[in-house]
PDB file of C-alpha atoms and ligand atoms in Angstrom:
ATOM      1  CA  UNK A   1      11.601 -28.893  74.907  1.00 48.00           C
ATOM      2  CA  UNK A   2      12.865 -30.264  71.484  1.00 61.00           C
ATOM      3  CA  UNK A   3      13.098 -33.671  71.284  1.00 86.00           C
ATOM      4  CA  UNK A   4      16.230 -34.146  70.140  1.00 96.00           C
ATOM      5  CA  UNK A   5      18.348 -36.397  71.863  1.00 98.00           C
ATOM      6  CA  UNK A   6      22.312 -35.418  72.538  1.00 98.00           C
ATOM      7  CA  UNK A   7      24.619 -38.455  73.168  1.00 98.00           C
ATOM      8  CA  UNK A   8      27.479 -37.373  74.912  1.00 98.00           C
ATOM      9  CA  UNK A   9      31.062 -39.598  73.757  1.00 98.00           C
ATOM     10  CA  UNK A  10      34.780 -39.404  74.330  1.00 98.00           C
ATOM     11  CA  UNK A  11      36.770 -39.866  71.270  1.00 97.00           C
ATOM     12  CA  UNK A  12      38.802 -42.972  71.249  1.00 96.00           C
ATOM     13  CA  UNK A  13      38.382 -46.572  72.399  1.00 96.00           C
ATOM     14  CA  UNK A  14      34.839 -45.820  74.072  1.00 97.00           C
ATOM     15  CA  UNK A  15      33.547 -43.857  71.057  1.00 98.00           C
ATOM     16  CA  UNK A  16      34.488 -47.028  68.921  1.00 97.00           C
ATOM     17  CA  UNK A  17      33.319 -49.383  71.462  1.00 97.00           C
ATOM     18  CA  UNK A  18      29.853 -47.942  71.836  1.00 98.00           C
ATOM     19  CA  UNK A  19      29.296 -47.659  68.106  1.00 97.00           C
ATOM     20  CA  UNK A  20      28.225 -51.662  68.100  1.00 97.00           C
ATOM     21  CA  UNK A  21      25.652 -50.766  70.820  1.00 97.00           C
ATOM     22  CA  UNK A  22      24.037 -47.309  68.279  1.00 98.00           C
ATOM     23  CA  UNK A  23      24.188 -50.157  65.312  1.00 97.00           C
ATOM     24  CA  UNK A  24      21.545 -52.441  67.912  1.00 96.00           C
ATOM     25  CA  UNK A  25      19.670 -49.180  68.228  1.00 96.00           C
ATOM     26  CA  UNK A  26      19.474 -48.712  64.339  1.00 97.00           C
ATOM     27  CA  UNK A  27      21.704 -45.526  64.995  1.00 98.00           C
ATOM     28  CA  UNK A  28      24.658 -44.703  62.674  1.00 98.00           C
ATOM     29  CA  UNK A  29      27.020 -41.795  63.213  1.00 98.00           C
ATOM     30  CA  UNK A  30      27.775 -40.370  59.797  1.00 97.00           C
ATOM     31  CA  UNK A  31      31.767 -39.109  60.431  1.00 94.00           C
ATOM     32  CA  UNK A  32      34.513 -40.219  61.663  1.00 95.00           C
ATOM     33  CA  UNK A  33      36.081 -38.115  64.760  1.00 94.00           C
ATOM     34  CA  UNK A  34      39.565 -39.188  63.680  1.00 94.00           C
ATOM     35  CA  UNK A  35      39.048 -37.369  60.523  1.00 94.00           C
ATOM     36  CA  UNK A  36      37.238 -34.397  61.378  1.00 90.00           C
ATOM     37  CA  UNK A  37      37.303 -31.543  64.095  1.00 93.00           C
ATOM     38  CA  UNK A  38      33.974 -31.636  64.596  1.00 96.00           C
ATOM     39  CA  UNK A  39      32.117 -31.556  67.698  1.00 97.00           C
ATOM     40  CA  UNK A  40      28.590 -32.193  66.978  1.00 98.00           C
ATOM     41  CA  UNK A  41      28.316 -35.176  64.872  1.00 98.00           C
ATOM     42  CA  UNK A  42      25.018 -36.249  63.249  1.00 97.00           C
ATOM     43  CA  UNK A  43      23.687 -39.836  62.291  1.00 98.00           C
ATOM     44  CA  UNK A  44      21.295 -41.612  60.337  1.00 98.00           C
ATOM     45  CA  UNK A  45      18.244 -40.604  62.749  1.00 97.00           C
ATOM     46  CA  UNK A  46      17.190 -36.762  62.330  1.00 97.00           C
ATOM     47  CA  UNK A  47      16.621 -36.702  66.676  1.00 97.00           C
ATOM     48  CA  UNK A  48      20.090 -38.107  67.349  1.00 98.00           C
ATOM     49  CA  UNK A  49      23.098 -36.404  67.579  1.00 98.00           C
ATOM     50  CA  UNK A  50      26.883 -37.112  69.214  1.00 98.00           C
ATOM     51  CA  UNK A  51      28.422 -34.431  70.785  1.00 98.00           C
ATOM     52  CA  UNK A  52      32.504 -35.060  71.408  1.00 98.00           C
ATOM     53  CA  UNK A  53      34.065 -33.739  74.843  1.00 98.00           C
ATOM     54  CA  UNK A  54      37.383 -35.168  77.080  1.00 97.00           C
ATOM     55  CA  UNK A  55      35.999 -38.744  78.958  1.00 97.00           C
ATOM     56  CA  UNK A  56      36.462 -36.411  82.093  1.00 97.00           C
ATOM     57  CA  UNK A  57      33.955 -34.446  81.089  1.00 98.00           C
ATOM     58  CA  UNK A  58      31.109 -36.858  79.884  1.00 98.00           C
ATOM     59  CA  UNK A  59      29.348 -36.924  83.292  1.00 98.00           C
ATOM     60  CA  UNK A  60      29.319 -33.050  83.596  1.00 98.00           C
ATOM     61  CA  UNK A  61      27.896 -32.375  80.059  1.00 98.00           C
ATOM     62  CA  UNK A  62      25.090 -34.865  81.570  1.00 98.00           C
ATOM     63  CA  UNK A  63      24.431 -33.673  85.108  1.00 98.00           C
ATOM     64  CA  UNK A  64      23.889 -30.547  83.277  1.00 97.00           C
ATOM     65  CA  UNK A  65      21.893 -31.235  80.522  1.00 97.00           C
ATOM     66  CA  UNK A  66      24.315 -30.330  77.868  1.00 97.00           C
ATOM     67  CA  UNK A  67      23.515 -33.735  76.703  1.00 98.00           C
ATOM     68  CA  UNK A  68      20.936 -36.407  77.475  1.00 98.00           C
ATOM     69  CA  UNK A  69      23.231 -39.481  77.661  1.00 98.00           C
ATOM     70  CA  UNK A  70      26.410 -40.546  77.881  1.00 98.00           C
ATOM     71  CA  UNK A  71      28.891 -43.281  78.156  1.00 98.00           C
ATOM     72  CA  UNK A  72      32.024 -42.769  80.579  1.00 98.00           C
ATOM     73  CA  UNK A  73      34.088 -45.651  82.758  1.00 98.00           C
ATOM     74  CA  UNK A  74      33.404 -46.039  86.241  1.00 98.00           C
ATOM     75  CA  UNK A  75      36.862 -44.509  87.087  1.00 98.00           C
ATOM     76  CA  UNK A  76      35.628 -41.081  85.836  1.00 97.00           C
ATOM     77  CA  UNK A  77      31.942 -41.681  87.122  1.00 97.00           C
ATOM     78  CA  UNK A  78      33.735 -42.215  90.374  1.00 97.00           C
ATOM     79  CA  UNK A  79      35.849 -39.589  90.323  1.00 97.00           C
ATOM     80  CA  UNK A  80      32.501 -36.929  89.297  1.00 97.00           C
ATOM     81  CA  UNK A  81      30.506 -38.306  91.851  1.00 96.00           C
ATOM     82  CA  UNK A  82      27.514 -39.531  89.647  1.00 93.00           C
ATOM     83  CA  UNK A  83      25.496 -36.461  91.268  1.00 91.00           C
ATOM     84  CA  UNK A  84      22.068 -35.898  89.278  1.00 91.00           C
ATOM     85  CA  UNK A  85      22.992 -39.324  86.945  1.00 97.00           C
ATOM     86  CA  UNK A  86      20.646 -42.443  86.487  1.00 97.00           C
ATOM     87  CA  UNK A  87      23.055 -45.092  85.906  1.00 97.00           C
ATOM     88  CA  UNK A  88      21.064 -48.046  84.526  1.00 95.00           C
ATOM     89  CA  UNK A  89      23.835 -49.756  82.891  1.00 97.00           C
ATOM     90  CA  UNK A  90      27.022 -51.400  82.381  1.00 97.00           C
ATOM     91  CA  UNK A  91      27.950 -51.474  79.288  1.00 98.00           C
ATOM     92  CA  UNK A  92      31.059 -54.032  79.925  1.00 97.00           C
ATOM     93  CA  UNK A  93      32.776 -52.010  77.096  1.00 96.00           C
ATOM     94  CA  UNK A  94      36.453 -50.263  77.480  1.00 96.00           C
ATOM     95  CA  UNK A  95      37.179 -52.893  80.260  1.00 97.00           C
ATOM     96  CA  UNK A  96      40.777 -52.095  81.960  1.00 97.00           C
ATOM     97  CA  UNK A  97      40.997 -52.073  85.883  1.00 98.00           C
ATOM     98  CA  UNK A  98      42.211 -49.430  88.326  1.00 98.00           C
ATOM     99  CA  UNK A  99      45.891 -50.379  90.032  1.00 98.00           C
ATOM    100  CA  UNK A 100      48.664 -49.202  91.752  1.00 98.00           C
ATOM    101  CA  UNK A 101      52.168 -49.361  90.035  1.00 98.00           C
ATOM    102  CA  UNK A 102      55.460 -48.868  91.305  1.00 98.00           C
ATOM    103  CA  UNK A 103      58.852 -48.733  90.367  1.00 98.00           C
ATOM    104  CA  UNK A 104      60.650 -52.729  90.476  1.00 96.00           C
ATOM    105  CA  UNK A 105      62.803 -51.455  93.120  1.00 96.00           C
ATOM    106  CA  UNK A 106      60.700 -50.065  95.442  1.00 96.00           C
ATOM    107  CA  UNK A 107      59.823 -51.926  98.486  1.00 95.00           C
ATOM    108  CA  UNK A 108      55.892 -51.602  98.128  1.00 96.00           C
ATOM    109  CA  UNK A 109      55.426 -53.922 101.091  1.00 94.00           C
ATOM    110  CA  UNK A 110      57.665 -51.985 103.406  1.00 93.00           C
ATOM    111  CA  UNK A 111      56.267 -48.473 102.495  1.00 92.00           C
ATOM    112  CA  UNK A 112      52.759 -49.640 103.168  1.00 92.00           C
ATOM    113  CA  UNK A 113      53.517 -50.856 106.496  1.00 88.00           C
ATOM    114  CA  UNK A 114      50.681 -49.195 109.009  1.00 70.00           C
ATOM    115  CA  UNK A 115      51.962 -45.324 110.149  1.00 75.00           C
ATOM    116  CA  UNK A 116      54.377 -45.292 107.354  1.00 81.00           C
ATOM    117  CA  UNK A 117      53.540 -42.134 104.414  1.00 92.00           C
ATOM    118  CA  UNK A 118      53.718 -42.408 100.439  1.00 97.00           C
ATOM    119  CA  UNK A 119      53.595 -40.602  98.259  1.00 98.00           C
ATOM    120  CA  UNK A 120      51.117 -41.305  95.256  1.00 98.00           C
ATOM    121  CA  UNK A 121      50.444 -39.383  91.835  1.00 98.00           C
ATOM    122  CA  UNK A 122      47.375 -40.134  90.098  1.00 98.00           C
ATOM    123  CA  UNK A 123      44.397 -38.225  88.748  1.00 97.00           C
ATOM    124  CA  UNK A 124      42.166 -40.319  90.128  1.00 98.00           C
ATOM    125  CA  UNK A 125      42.665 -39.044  93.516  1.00 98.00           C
ATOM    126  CA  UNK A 126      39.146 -40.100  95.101  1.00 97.00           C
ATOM    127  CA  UNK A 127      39.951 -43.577  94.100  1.00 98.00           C
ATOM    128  CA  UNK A 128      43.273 -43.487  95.632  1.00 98.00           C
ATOM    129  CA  UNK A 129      42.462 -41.893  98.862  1.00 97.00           C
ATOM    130  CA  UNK A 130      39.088 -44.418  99.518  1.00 97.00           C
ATOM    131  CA  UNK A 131      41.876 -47.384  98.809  1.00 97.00           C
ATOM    132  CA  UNK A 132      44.887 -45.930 101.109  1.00 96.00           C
ATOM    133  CA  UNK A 133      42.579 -44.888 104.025  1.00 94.00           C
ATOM    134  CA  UNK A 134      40.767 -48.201 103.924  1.00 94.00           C
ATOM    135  CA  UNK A 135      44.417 -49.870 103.903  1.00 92.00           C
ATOM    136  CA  UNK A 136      45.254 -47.432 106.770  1.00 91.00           C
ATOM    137  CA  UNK A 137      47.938 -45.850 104.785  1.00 94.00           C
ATOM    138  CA  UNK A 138      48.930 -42.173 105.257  1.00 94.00           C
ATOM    139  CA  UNK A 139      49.279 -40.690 101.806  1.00 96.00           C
ATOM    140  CA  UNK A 140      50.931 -37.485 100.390  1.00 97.00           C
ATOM    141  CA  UNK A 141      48.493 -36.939  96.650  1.00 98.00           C
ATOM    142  CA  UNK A 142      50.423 -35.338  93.769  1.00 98.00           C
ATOM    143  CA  UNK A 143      47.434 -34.645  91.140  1.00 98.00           C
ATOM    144  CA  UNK A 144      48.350 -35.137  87.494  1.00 98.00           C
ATOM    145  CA  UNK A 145      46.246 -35.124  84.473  1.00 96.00           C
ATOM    146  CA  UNK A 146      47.871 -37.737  82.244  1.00 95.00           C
ATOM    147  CA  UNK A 147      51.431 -39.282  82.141  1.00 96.00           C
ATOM    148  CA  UNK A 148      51.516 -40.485  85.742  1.00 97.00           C
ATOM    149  CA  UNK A 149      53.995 -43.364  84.759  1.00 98.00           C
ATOM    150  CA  UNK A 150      56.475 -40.267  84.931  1.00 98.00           C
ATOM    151  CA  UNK A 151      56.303 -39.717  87.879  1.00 98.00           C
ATOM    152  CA  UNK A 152      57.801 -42.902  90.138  1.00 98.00           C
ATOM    153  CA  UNK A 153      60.651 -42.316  87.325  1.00 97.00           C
ATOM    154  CA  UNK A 154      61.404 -38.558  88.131  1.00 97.00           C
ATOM    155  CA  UNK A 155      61.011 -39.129  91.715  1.00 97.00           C
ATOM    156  CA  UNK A 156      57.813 -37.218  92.394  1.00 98.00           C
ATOM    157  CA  UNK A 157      56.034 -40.258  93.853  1.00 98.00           C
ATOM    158  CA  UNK A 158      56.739 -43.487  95.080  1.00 98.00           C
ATOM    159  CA  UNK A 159      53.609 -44.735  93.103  1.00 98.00           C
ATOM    160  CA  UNK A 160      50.650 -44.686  90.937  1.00 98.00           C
ATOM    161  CA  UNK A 161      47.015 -45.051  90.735  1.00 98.00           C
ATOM    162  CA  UNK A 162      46.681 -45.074  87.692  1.00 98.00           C
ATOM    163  CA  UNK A 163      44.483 -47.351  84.487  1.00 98.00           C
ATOM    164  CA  UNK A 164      46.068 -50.579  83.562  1.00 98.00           C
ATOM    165  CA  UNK A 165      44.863 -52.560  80.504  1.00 97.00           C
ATOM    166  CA  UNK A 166      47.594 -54.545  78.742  1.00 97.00           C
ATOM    167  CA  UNK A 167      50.052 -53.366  80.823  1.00 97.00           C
ATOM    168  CA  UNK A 168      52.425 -52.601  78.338  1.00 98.00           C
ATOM    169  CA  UNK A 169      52.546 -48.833  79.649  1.00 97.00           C
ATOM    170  CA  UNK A 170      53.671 -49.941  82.947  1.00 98.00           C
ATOM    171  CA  UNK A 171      56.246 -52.536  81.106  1.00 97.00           C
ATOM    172  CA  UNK A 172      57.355 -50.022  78.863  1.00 97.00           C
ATOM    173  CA  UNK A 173      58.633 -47.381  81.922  1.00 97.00           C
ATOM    174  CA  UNK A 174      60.003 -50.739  84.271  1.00 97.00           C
ATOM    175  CA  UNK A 175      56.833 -50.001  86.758  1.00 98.00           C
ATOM    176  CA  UNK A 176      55.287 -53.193  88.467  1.00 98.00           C
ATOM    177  CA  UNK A 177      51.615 -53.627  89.518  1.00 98.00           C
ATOM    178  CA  UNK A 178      51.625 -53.994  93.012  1.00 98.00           C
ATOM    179  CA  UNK A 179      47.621 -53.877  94.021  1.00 98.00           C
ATOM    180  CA  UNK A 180      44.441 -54.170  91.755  1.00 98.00           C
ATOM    181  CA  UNK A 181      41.959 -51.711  93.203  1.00 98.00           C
ATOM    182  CA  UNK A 182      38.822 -52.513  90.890  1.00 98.00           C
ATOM    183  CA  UNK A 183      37.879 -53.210  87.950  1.00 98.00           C
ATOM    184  CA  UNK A 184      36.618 -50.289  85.335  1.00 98.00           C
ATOM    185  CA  UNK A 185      34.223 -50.791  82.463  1.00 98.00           C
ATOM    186  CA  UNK A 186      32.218 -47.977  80.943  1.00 98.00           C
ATOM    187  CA  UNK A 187      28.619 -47.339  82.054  1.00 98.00           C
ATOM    188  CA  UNK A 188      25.191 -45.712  80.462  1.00 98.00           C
ATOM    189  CA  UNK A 189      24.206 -42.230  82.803  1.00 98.00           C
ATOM    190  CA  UNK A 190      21.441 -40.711  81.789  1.00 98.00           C
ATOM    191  CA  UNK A 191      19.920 -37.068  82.709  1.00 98.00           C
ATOM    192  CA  UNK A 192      16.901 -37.308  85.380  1.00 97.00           C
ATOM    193  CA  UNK A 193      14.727 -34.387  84.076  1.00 97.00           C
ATOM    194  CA  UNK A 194      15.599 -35.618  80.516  1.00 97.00           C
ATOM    195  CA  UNK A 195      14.594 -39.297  81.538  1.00 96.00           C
ATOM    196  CA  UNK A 196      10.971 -37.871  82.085  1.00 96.00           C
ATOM    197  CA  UNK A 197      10.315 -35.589  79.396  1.00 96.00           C
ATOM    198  CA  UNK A 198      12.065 -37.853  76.305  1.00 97.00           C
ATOM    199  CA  UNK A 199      10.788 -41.000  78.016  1.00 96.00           C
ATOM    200  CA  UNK A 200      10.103 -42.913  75.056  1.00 97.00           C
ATOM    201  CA  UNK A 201      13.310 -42.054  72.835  1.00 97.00           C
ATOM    202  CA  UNK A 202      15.374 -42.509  75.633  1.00 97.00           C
ATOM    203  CA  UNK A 203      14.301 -45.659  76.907  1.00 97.00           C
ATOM    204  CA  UNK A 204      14.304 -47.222  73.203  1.00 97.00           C
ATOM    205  CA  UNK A 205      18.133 -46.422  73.175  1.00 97.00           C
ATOM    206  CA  UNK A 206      18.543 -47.705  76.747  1.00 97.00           C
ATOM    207  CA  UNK A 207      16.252 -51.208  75.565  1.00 97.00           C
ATOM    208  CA  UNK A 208      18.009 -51.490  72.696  1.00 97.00           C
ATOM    209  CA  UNK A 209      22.218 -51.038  74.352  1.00 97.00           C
ATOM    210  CA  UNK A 210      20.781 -53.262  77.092  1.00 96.00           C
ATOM    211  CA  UNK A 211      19.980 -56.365  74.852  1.00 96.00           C
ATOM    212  CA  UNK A 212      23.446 -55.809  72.816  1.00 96.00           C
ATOM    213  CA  UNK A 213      25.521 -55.879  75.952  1.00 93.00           C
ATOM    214  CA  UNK A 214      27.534 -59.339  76.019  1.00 78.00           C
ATOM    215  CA  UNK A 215      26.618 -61.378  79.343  1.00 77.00           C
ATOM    216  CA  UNK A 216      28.882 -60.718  81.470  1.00 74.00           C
ATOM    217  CA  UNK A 217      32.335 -62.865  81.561  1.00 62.00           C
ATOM    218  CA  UNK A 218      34.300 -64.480  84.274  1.00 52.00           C
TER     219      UNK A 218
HETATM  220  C1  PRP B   1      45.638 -45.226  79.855  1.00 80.53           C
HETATM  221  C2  PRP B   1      46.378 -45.225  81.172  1.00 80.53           C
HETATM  222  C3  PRP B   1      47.699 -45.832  80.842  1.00 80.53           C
HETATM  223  C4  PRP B   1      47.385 -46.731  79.660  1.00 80.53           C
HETATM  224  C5  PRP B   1      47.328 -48.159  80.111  1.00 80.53           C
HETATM  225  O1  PRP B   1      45.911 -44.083  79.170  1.00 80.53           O
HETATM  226  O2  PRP B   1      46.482 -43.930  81.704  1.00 80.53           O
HETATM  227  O3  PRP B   1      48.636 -44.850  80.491  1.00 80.53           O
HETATM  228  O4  PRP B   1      46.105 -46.367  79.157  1.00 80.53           O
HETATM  229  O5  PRP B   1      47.094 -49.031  79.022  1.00 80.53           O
HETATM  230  P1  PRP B   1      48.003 -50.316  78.814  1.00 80.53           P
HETATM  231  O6  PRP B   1      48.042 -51.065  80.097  1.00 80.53           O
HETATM  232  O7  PRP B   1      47.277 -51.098  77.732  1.00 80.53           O
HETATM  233  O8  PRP B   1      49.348 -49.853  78.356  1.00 80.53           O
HETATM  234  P2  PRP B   1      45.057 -43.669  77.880  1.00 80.53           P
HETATM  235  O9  PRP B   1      45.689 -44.227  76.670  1.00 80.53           O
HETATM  236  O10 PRP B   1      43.614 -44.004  78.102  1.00 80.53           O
HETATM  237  O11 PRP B   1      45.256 -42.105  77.823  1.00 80.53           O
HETATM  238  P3  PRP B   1      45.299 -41.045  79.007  1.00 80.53           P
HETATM  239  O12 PRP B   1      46.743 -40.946  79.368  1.00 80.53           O
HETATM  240  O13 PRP B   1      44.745 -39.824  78.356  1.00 80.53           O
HETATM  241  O14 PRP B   1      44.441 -41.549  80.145  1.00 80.53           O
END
């Protein structure tokens, strides 16, 4: 078992966002993702590498050891299942929050009414069919894979599940936010077998994230 340790990151806000949190750790990745097609990136420590795959996929490459670590939001931790993950912390980084949007004209209030059917569009389809049953609405899921503010537009759905953060999106294609589901930040998961047998590198880079997280905000 070598003991190099594979850090598994999404490309984008959470890749920037966790970079802070390597600096506490006295890791440095040495290129930029925007400017190179690499995949395996290497840093300043010899044992430390970055490995780049879709957020979707972070908590796979983990489960299965194709890397050690990883940072993903809830929403796609969620969505995986967090089978096989320790999840020792939030790392109150990419912060946005899970809602459903519709279009200004629809009557959200009357479609929810109980015995009454919608039709949603969403990856996130776990999310969306916890929140709907638990609301005792019948739901008819379209799954997408990106662009869901399309949809309430085209008329393939009455509404969304989909990520809000500044909620220009949602501005931008005259959708409302009708009900916050929950809030997303992006979390630490760790492999179990790799926990044990890299104890000691591991939990240095879990020690060292931990005391660079902000307290948490209200
Ligand atoms: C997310 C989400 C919305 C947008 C919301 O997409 O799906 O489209 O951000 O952000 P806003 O409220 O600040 O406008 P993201 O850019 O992460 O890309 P994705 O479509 O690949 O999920």
């Amino acid at each position: 078992m070598s003991s190099m340790i594979t850090l598994a990151l999404s490309k984008g806000r959470i890749f920037d966002e966790t970079l802070p949190l390597l600096a506490a750790a006295g890791i440095q990745v040495l290129e930029d993702p925007e400017k190179s097609r690499k995949l395996i990136l290497s840093t300043n420590q010899p044992n430390v590498r970055v490995v780049l795959v879709r957020a979707t996929d972070v908590p796979t490459y983990v489960e299965y050891g194709g890397a050690d670590i990883g940072v993903t939001g809830k929403d796609t931790l969620i969505e995986h299942g967090g089978q096989g993950l320790y999840q020792p912390l939030d790392l109150q980084i990419a912060k946005c929050r899970v809602s459903v949007a519709v279009r200004s004209d629809f009557d959200y209030a009357q479609a929810v009414k109980k015995g009454s059917r919608l039709q949603v569009a969403t990856k996130y389809t776990s999310i969306a069919r916890d929140f709907f049953a638990t609301k005792g609405v019948h739901v008819d899921m379209v799954k997408l894979y990106g662009s869901m503010e399309l949809a309430p537009l085209i008329g393939l759905a009455d509404a969304i599940v989909d990520l809000v953060s500044t909620g220009n999106t949602l501005r931008a294609n005259h959708l409302i936010e009708v009900e916050r589901i929950m809030d997303i930040s992006s979390h630490l998961v760790v492999n179990q077998a790799a926990l044990k047998l890299k104890q000691a590198p591991l939990r240095r880079i879990i020690d060292a994230f931990a005391s660079a997280v902000p307290p948490e905000k209200n």
